[in-house]
XYZ file of C-alpha atoms in Angstrom:
325
model
C -24.204 17.016 -51.658
C -27.586 15.598 -52.508
C -26.291 14.380 -55.867
C -23.240 12.822 -54.238
C -25.415 10.994 -51.739
C -27.644 9.727 -54.517
C -24.637 8.480 -56.449
C -23.358 6.691 -53.360
C -26.711 4.996 -52.830
C -26.779 3.877 -56.452
C -23.238 2.546 -56.191
C -24.102 0.601 -53.061
C -27.216 -0.783 -54.751
C -25.234 -1.902 -57.800
C -22.541 -3.454 -55.618
C -25.196 -5.216 -53.561
C -26.824 -6.578 -56.700
C -23.468 -7.883 -57.937
C -22.733 -9.546 -54.603
C -26.225 -11.063 -54.509
C -25.758 -12.379 -58.037
C -22.417 -13.894 -57.102
C -23.997 -15.462 -54.022
C -26.865 -16.800 -56.141
C -24.395 -18.397 -58.547
C -22.442 -19.827 -55.662
C -25.613 -21.235 -54.060
C -26.644 -22.765 -57.352
C -23.328 -24.513 -57.759
C -23.477 -25.821 -54.223
C -27.042 -26.961 -54.719
C -26.127 -28.880 -57.863
C -23.222 -30.488 -56.073
C -25.434 -31.383 -53.133
C -28.116 -32.784 -55.429
C -25.546 -35.021 -57.073
C -24.411 -36.274 -53.681
C -28.012 -36.912 -52.601
C -28.687 -38.770 -55.846
C -25.635 -40.976 -55.399
C -26.527 -41.659 -51.780
C -30.106 -42.497 -52.734
C -28.963 -44.901 -55.444
C -26.592 -46.582 -53.012
C -29.292 -46.887 -50.351
C -31.805 -48.188 -52.898
C -29.397 -50.835 -54.105
C -28.636 -51.791 -50.530
C -32.299 -52.137 -49.547
C -33.150 -54.219 -52.618
C -30.058 -56.383 -52.285
C -30.868 -57.064 -48.642
C -34.491 -57.957 -49.449
C -33.493 -60.150 -52.397
C -30.866 -61.987 -50.356
C -33.157 -62.556 -47.390
C -36.084 -63.754 -49.500
C -33.924 -65.933 -51.750
C -32.519 -67.706 -48.712
C -35.967 -68.072 -47.125
C -37.455 -69.362 -50.380
C -35.129 -72.355 -50.329
C -36.998 -73.803 -47.338
C -40.763 -74.223 -46.993
C -40.857 -73.746 -43.210
C -38.683 -70.623 -43.400
C -40.877 -69.242 -46.195
C -44.002 -69.568 -44.059
C -42.207 -67.987 -41.111
C -41.026 -64.989 -43.144
C -44.422 -64.491 -44.794
C -46.395 -64.704 -41.530
C -43.968 -62.303 -39.844
C -44.413 -59.734 -42.608
C -48.177 -60.249 -42.531
C -48.150 -59.529 -38.791
C -46.094 -56.355 -39.219
C -48.319 -55.039 -41.994
C -51.758 -56.000 -40.680
C -51.337 -55.810 -36.901
C -48.046 -54.098 -36.087
C -49.253 -50.514 -35.862
C -52.275 -51.117 -33.636
C -51.996 -50.926 -29.843
C -53.596 -54.322 -29.470
C -51.724 -55.633 -32.512
C -49.934 -58.514 -30.822
C -53.134 -59.755 -29.159
C -55.065 -59.616 -32.416
C -52.209 -61.287 -34.284
C -52.101 -64.180 -31.827
C -55.850 -64.609 -32.203
C -55.457 -64.590 -35.988
C -52.845 -67.340 -35.702
C -55.229 -69.419 -33.585
C -58.096 -68.885 -36.028
C -55.902 -69.827 -39.004
C -53.727 -72.441 -37.318
C -54.813 -75.396 -39.467
C -54.552 -73.447 -42.702
C -51.104 -72.051 -41.907
C -49.857 -75.522 -40.973
C -51.278 -77.147 -44.119
C -48.972 -78.378 -46.916
C -50.956 -76.277 -49.396
C -50.251 -73.033 -47.548
C -46.602 -73.961 -47.110
C -46.126 -74.696 -50.812
C -47.917 -71.492 -51.828
C -45.939 -69.399 -49.341
C -42.649 -70.828 -50.604
C -43.535 -70.032 -54.211
C -44.648 -66.555 -53.196
C -41.402 -65.824 -51.362
C -39.402 -67.138 -54.329
C -41.344 -64.960 -56.773
C -40.960 -61.757 -54.743
C -37.236 -62.505 -54.433
C -37.000 -62.755 -58.236
C -38.897 -59.466 -58.577
C -36.482 -57.739 -56.179
C -33.545 -59.045 -58.174
C -35.187 -57.880 -61.404
C -35.392 -54.364 -59.953
C -31.598 -54.449 -59.561
C -31.422 -54.924 -63.356
C -28.081 -55.902 -64.847
C -26.324 -56.338 -61.519
C -28.387 -59.217 -60.153
C -31.340 -59.695 -62.519
C -32.492 -63.325 -62.831
C -31.467 -65.279 -65.904
C -34.207 -66.333 -68.318
C -33.885 -69.919 -67.153
C -34.623 -68.909 -63.556
C -37.990 -67.474 -64.563
C -38.667 -70.625 -66.566
C -37.714 -72.767 -63.591
C -40.077 -70.841 -61.320
C -42.949 -71.247 -63.765
C -42.340 -74.980 -64.114
C -42.375 -75.427 -60.326
C -45.594 -73.405 -60.122
C -47.093 -75.444 -62.957
C -46.313 -78.768 -61.298
C -47.836 -77.601 -58.019
C -51.419 -77.763 -59.241
C -53.843 -80.288 -60.623
C -55.470 -78.241 -63.377
C -53.215 -75.580 -64.842
C -55.977 -73.815 -66.778
C -59.420 -74.720 -68.019
C -59.872 -75.126 -71.801
C -61.980 -71.988 -72.167
C -60.082 -69.820 -69.717
C -58.729 -66.463 -70.991
C -55.008 -65.859 -70.734
C -55.354 -63.144 -68.093
C -57.835 -64.976 -65.844
C -57.087 -65.356 -62.144
C -55.485 -68.703 -61.423
C -56.190 -70.749 -58.271
C -53.597 -70.627 -55.499
C -50.644 -73.017 -55.784
C -51.180 -76.448 -54.273
C -49.074 -79.189 -52.773
C -45.667 -79.528 -54.406
C -43.942 -82.653 -55.619
C -43.057 -84.497 -58.758
C -46.332 -83.905 -60.531
C -49.548 -81.916 -60.408
C -51.458 -82.663 -57.204
C -54.983 -82.780 -55.891
C -56.687 -79.405 -56.062
C -57.789 -78.015 -52.689
C -59.135 -74.660 -51.598
C -56.417 -72.672 -49.832
C -57.673 -69.084 -49.784
C -56.429 -66.162 -51.848
C -53.432 -65.099 -49.754
C -51.122 -65.208 -52.762
C -53.423 -63.980 -55.538
C -52.541 -60.318 -55.029
C -49.814 -58.704 -57.187
C -46.304 -58.998 -55.809
C -46.262 -55.203 -55.429
C -49.024 -55.512 -52.802
C -47.458 -58.443 -50.964
C -46.891 -58.126 -47.200
C -43.276 -59.041 -47.965
C -42.944 -55.866 -50.045
C -45.009 -53.587 -47.825
C -43.225 -54.684 -44.659
C -39.845 -53.827 -46.201
C -41.226 -50.569 -47.652
C -39.835 -51.242 -51.111
C -42.992 -50.604 -53.155
C -41.489 -47.491 -54.721
C -38.459 -49.433 -55.934
C -40.641 -52.063 -57.635
C -43.304 -49.904 -59.285
C -41.475 -49.914 -62.608
C -40.948 -53.680 -62.610
C -43.502 -55.402 -64.853
C -43.228 -58.692 -62.977
C -44.274 -56.961 -59.739
C -47.724 -56.350 -61.224
C -48.392 -60.098 -61.402
C -49.144 -62.450 -58.545
C -46.939 -65.394 -57.701
C -49.892 -67.683 -58.503
C -50.759 -66.262 -61.953
C -49.642 -69.206 -64.059
C -50.739 -68.107 -67.540
C -49.777 -64.400 -67.283
C -46.326 -65.326 -65.958
C -45.863 -67.730 -68.855
C -47.008 -65.242 -71.498
C -45.583 -61.993 -70.126
C -42.403 -63.142 -68.387
C -41.210 -66.593 -69.428
C -41.912 -66.521 -73.164
C -40.275 -63.165 -74.009
C -37.194 -63.932 -71.921
C -36.626 -67.432 -73.269
C -37.275 -66.169 -76.811
C -34.646 -63.476 -76.367
C -32.217 -66.058 -75.007
C -33.136 -68.379 -77.921
C -33.557 -71.154 -75.384
C -35.071 -74.385 -76.674
C -36.323 -74.879 -73.141
C -39.267 -72.711 -74.162
C -40.445 -75.422 -76.555
C -40.188 -77.983 -73.753
C -42.322 -75.810 -71.460
C -44.849 -75.318 -74.253
C -45.055 -79.086 -74.732
C -45.403 -79.595 -70.979
C -48.265 -77.120 -70.820
C -50.147 -78.458 -73.841
C -49.688 -82.115 -72.864
C -51.057 -81.356 -69.390
C -54.116 -79.661 -70.852
C -54.665 -82.625 -73.188
C -54.547 -84.926 -70.170
C -56.871 -82.740 -68.093
C -59.474 -82.605 -70.857
C -59.448 -86.375 -71.242
C -59.874 -86.817 -67.478
C -62.791 -84.404 -67.277
C -64.644 -86.251 -70.012
C -66.909 -83.298 -70.804
C -67.810 -83.493 -74.463
C -68.507 -79.770 -74.943
C -65.420 -78.658 -73.041
C -63.255 -81.193 -74.834
C -64.565 -80.071 -78.222
C -63.966 -76.398 -77.401
C -60.412 -77.213 -76.411
C -59.589 -79.471 -79.341
C -61.264 -77.313 -81.979
C -60.521 -73.821 -80.661
C -57.942 -73.441 -77.911
C -55.434 -76.165 -78.722
C -54.794 -74.949 -82.297
C -54.304 -71.425 -80.928
C -51.755 -72.663 -78.402
C -49.934 -74.603 -81.110
C -49.876 -71.484 -83.301
C -48.416 -69.402 -80.470
C -45.806 -72.102 -79.918
C -44.870 -71.963 -83.600
C -44.718 -68.159 -83.369
C -42.170 -68.435 -80.577
C -40.148 -70.922 -82.599
C -40.146 -68.501 -85.535
C -39.028 -65.581 -83.364
C -36.193 -67.722 -82.019
C -34.851 -68.068 -85.560
C -36.169 -71.453 -86.715
C -38.381 -70.025 -89.430
C -38.516 -73.105 -91.637
C -39.549 -75.335 -88.751
C -42.142 -72.813 -87.558
C -43.668 -72.381 -91.021
C -43.924 -76.131 -91.474
C -45.734 -76.412 -88.143
C -48.105 -73.596 -89.075
C -48.940 -75.294 -92.360
C -49.773 -78.439 -90.399
C -52.062 -76.462 -88.080
C -53.897 -74.916 -91.030
C -54.385 -78.286 -92.732
C -55.694 -79.887 -89.538
C -58.067 -77.044 -88.610
C -59.828 -75.792 -91.764
C -62.808 -74.396 -89.802
C -61.004 -72.485 -87.073
C -62.306 -68.891 -86.571
C -58.780 -67.499 -86.891
C -57.989 -69.407 -90.072
C -58.194 -66.361 -92.363
C -55.881 -64.227 -90.247
C -53.459 -67.144 -89.856
C -53.367 -67.691 -93.612
C -52.678 -64.006 -94.241
C -49.940 -64.034 -91.638
C -48.242 -67.062 -93.162
C -48.639 -65.766 -96.721
C -46.892 -62.580 -95.677
C -44.058 -64.576 -94.109
C -43.737 -66.735 -97.225
C -44.118 -63.828 -99.666
C -41.998 -63.094 -102.719
C -38.521 -61.874 -101.855
C -38.245 -63.839 -98.627
C -34.588 -64.895 -98.251
C -35.711 -68.223 -96.804
C -37.617 -69.184 -99.967
C -35.898 -71.312 -102.601
C -35.497 -69.757 -106.024
C -38.149 -70.648 -108.581
C -37.057 -73.046 -111.269
C -37.713 -71.943 -114.856
């Protein structure tokens, strides 16, 4: 009897283990199915949130007054919205900053900022709604024309750029307008208010500010226009260099002018030629580089430039003509 009871217990235990295993397999299958559904729902919600933000900001960015309104509203929600006395403090902030908010400088900067964040949101949507290369170039050109001095002759490429100034047909008088728009787009009140930081963390453009003229040109505009093989890149290069030439002449500082003409300008021209080469016009780029070397025999980068060009023009290059006997 004892043996029979033991056998029965063992049988029940084995059966229970089999049932538990079957249930575990069944739970696993359901979990995988549920995970897939959650993933699809999350992707759909993410796309919806980004599309809504991009649409709203794109529409607002078309109008200066609407841009200021949208920015100030997001600023209120982020900085004052969660406090009990938030509305009172926000109204006081508006009074304290009334003249600045109403100024043309703030309006122009806010409009550019809204436009840039809208482009970043669209970039996060990737192939579905990502901006064309020309749209990034157009943004940069508008930003460029909004300021008096685009960059000082000795300024490094990653330096912080002053806030955008009054818009119009050309570069305008420089005025102090605060640093509202110097922060990266990822930290913008527009992004924080809509709680879309997580969707933009992997977007390189979100790490730049809407006012960072040189980084946007080097990290966003140049690679995109190069990839598109757009000759518009050469036009933007010429616009940038011509403006710096003009600014140096206006400043009339001998040392600064010499530093620009002897050091920075040749480097900019070399980078321009590099872009031309990467776009496929190797012969034209090499000819320009030869001209730069001839005109700047004492430049600190001369040796590295020569080595670079010698490598490009080396034996076996398909672009070289055959040697005559």
